[in-house]
CSV table of C-alpha atoms in Angstrom, one decimal:
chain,number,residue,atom,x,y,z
A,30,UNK,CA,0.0,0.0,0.0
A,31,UNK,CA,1.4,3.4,-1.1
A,32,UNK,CA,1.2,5.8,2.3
A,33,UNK,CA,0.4,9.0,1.5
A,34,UNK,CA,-2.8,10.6,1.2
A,35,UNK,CA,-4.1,14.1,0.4
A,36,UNK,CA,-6.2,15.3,3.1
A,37,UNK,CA,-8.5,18.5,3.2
A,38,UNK,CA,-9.0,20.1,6.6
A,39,UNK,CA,-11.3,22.5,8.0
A,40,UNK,CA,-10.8,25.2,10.1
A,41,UNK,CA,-10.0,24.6,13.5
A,42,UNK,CA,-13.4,26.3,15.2
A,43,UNK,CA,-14.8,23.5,13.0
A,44,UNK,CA,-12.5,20.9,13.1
A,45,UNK,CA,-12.4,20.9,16.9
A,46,UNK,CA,-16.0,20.4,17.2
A,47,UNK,CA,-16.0,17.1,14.5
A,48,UNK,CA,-12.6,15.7,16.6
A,49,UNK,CA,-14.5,16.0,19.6
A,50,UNK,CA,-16.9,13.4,17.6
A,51,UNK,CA,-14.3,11.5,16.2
A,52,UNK,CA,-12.5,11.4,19.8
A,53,UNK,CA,-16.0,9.6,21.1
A,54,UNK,CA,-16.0,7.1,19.2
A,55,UNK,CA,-12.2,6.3,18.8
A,56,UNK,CA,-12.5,5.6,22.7
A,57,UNK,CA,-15.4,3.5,22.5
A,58,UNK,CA,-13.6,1.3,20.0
A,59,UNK,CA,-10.7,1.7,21.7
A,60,UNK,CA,-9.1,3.1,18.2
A,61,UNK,CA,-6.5,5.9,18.2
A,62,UNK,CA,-8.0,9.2,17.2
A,63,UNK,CA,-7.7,10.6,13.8
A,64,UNK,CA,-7.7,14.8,12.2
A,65,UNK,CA,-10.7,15.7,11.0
A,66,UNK,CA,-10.6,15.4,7.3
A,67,UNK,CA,-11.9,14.7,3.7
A,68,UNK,CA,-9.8,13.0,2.0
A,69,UNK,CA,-9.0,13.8,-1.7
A,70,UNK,CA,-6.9,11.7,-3.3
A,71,UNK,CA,-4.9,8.1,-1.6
A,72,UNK,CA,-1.8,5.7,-2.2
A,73,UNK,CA,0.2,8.4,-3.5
A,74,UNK,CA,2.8,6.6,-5.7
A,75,UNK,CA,5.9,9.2,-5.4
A,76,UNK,CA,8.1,10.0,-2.2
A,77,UNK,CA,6.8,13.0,0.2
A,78,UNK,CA,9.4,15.7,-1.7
A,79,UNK,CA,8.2,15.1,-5.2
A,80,UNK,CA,4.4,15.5,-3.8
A,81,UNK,CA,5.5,18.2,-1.8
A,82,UNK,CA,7.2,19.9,-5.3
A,83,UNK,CA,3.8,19.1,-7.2
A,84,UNK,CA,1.4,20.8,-4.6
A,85,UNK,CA,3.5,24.0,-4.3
A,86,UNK,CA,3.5,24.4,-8.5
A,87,UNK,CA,-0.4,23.9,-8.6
A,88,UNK,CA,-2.0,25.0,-5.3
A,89,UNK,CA,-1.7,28.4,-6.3
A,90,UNK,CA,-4.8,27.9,-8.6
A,91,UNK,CA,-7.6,26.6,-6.4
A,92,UNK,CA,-9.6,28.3,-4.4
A,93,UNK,CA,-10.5,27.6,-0.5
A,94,UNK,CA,-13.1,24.9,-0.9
A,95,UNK,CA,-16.9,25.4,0.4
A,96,UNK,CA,-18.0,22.8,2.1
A,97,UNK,CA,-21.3,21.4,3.3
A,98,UNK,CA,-22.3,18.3,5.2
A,99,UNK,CA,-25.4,16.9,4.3
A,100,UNK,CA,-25.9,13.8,6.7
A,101,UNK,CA,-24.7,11.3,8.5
A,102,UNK,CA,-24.3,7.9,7.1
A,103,UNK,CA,-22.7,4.6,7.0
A,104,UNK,CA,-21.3,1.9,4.5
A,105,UNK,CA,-19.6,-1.4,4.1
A,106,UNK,CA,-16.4,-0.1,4.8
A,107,UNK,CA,-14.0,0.4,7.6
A,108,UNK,CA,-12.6,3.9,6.5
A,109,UNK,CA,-16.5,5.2,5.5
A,110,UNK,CA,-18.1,3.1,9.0
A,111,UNK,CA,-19.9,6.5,9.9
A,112,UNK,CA,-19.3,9.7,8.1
A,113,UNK,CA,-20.8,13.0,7.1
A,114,UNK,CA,-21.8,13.2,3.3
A,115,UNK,CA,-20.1,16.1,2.1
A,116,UNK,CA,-21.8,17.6,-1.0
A,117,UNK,CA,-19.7,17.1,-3.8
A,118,UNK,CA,-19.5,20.8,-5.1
A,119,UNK,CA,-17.8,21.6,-8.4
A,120,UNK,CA,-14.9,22.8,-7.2
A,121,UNK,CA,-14.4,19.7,-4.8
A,122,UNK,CA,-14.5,17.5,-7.6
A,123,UNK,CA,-12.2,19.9,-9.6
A,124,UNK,CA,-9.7,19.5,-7.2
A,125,UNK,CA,-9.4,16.1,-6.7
A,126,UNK,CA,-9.4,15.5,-10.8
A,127,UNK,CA,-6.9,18.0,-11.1
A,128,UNK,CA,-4.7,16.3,-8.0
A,129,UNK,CA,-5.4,12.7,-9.7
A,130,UNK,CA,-4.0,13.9,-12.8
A,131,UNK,CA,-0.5,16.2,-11.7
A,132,UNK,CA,-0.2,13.0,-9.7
A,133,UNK,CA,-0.5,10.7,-12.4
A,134,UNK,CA,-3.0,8.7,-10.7
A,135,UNK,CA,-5.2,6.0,-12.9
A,136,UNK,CA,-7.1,4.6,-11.1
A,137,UNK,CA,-10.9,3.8,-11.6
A,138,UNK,CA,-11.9,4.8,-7.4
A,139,UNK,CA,-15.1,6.6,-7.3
A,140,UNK,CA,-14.8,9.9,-5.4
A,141,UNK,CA,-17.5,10.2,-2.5
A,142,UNK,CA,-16.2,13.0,-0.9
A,143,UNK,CA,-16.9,12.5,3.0
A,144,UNK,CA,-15.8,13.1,6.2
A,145,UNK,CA,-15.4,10.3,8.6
A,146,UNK,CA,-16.6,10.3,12.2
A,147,UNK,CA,-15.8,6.6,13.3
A,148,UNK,CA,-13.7,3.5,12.3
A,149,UNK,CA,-14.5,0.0,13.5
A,150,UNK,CA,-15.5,-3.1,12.0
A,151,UNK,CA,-18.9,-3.4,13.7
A,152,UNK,CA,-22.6,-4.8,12.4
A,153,UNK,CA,-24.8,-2.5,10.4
A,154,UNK,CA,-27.4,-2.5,13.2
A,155,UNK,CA,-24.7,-0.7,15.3
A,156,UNK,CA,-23.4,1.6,12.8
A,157,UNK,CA,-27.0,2.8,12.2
A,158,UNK,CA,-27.3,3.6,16.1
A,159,UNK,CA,-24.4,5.0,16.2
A,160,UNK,CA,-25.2,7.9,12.9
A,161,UNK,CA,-28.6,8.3,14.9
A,162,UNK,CA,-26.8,9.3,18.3
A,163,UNK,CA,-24.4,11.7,16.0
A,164,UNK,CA,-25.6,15.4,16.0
A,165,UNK,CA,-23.2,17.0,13.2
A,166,UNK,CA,-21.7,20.5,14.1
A,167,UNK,CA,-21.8,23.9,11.4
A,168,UNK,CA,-22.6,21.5,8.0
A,169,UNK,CA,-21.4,24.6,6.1
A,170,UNK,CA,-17.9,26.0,6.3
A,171,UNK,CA,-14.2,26.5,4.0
A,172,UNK,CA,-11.3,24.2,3.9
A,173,UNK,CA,-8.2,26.6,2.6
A,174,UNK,CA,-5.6,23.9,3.9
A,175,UNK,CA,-4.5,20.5,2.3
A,176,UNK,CA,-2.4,17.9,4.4
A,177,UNK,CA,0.3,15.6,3.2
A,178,UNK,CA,-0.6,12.7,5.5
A,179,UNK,CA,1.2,8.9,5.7
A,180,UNK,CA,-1.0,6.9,6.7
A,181,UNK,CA,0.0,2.9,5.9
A,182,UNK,CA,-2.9,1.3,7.1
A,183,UNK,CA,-5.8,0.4,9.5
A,184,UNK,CA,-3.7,1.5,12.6
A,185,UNK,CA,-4.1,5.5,13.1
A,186,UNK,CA,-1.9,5.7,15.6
A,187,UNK,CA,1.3,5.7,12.7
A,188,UNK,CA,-0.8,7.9,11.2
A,189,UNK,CA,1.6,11.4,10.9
A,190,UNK,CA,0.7,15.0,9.2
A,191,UNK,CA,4.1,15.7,7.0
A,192,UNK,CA,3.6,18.8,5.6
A,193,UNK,CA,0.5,21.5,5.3
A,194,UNK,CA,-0.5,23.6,2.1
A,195,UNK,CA,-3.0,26.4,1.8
A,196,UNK,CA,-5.1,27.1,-0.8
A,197,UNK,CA,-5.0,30.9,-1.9
């Protein structure tokens, strides 16, 4: 598995209300906690400097990102368990086309731009409970910052934040 991923982040006021979510659940799971993110493109196939070089040549371009949650739902998989829908907006997709593409990235993964609330590898049933219990902060807000995350698998603990980028 390739270990970086492109992350967006919302602003602190906001993101501090979603981590204190995210924190709920990571300790009822017993999970380390994860930042608050959306994340925009994965298994980055290039070392941290060339990525690093390729972000600070196009970022330039886009715009801070609007954002809006819609709702909170749940899937078949462990990185989407729970999450907020986030509306994909034209620029949203723009950017994560445009990263695939300085990036060279081929692959066929469908985009559902979301942000994730919990992580475990628990029953349907439960996951339905738990997006019931989940009453989502601000749904609208602006991400102006990009992360540079490694993050090699399941464990979020190794997770680390490498580097930051805004969007001007």
């Amino acid at each position: 598995m390739n270990p970086y991923t492109l992350w967006l982040a919302p602003p602190k006021d906001i993101a501090d209300k979603y981590q204190h979510i995210i924190d709920t659940y990571c300790k009822q799971f017993n999970i380390h906690t994860f930042l608050p993110h959306i994340t925009l493109v994965g298994g980055i196939d290039k070392n941290e400097d060339e990525i690093a070089s390729i972000l600070n040549s196009i970022l330039a371009k886009p715009k801070p990102i609007d954002i809006t949650i819609s709702e909170v739902s749940i899937s078949t998989t462990y990185f989407q368990c729970v999450f907020g829908r986030v509306e994909p907006s034209p620029a949203l997709l723009d950017l994560h086309l445009n990263l695939k593409e300085v990036l060279n990235m081929n692959d066929e993964k469908i985009f559902m731009p979301h942000m994730s609330l919990v992580y475990a590898d628990i029953d349907s049933n439960e996951k339905q409970k738990i997006a019931q219990e989940i009453t989502l902060p601000p749904a609208q807000f602006i991400c102006d910052t990009i992360y540079l995350m490694e993050s090699m698998n399941k464990d979020t603990s190794t997770w680390r934040k490498i580097k930051e980028f805004t969007l001007t």
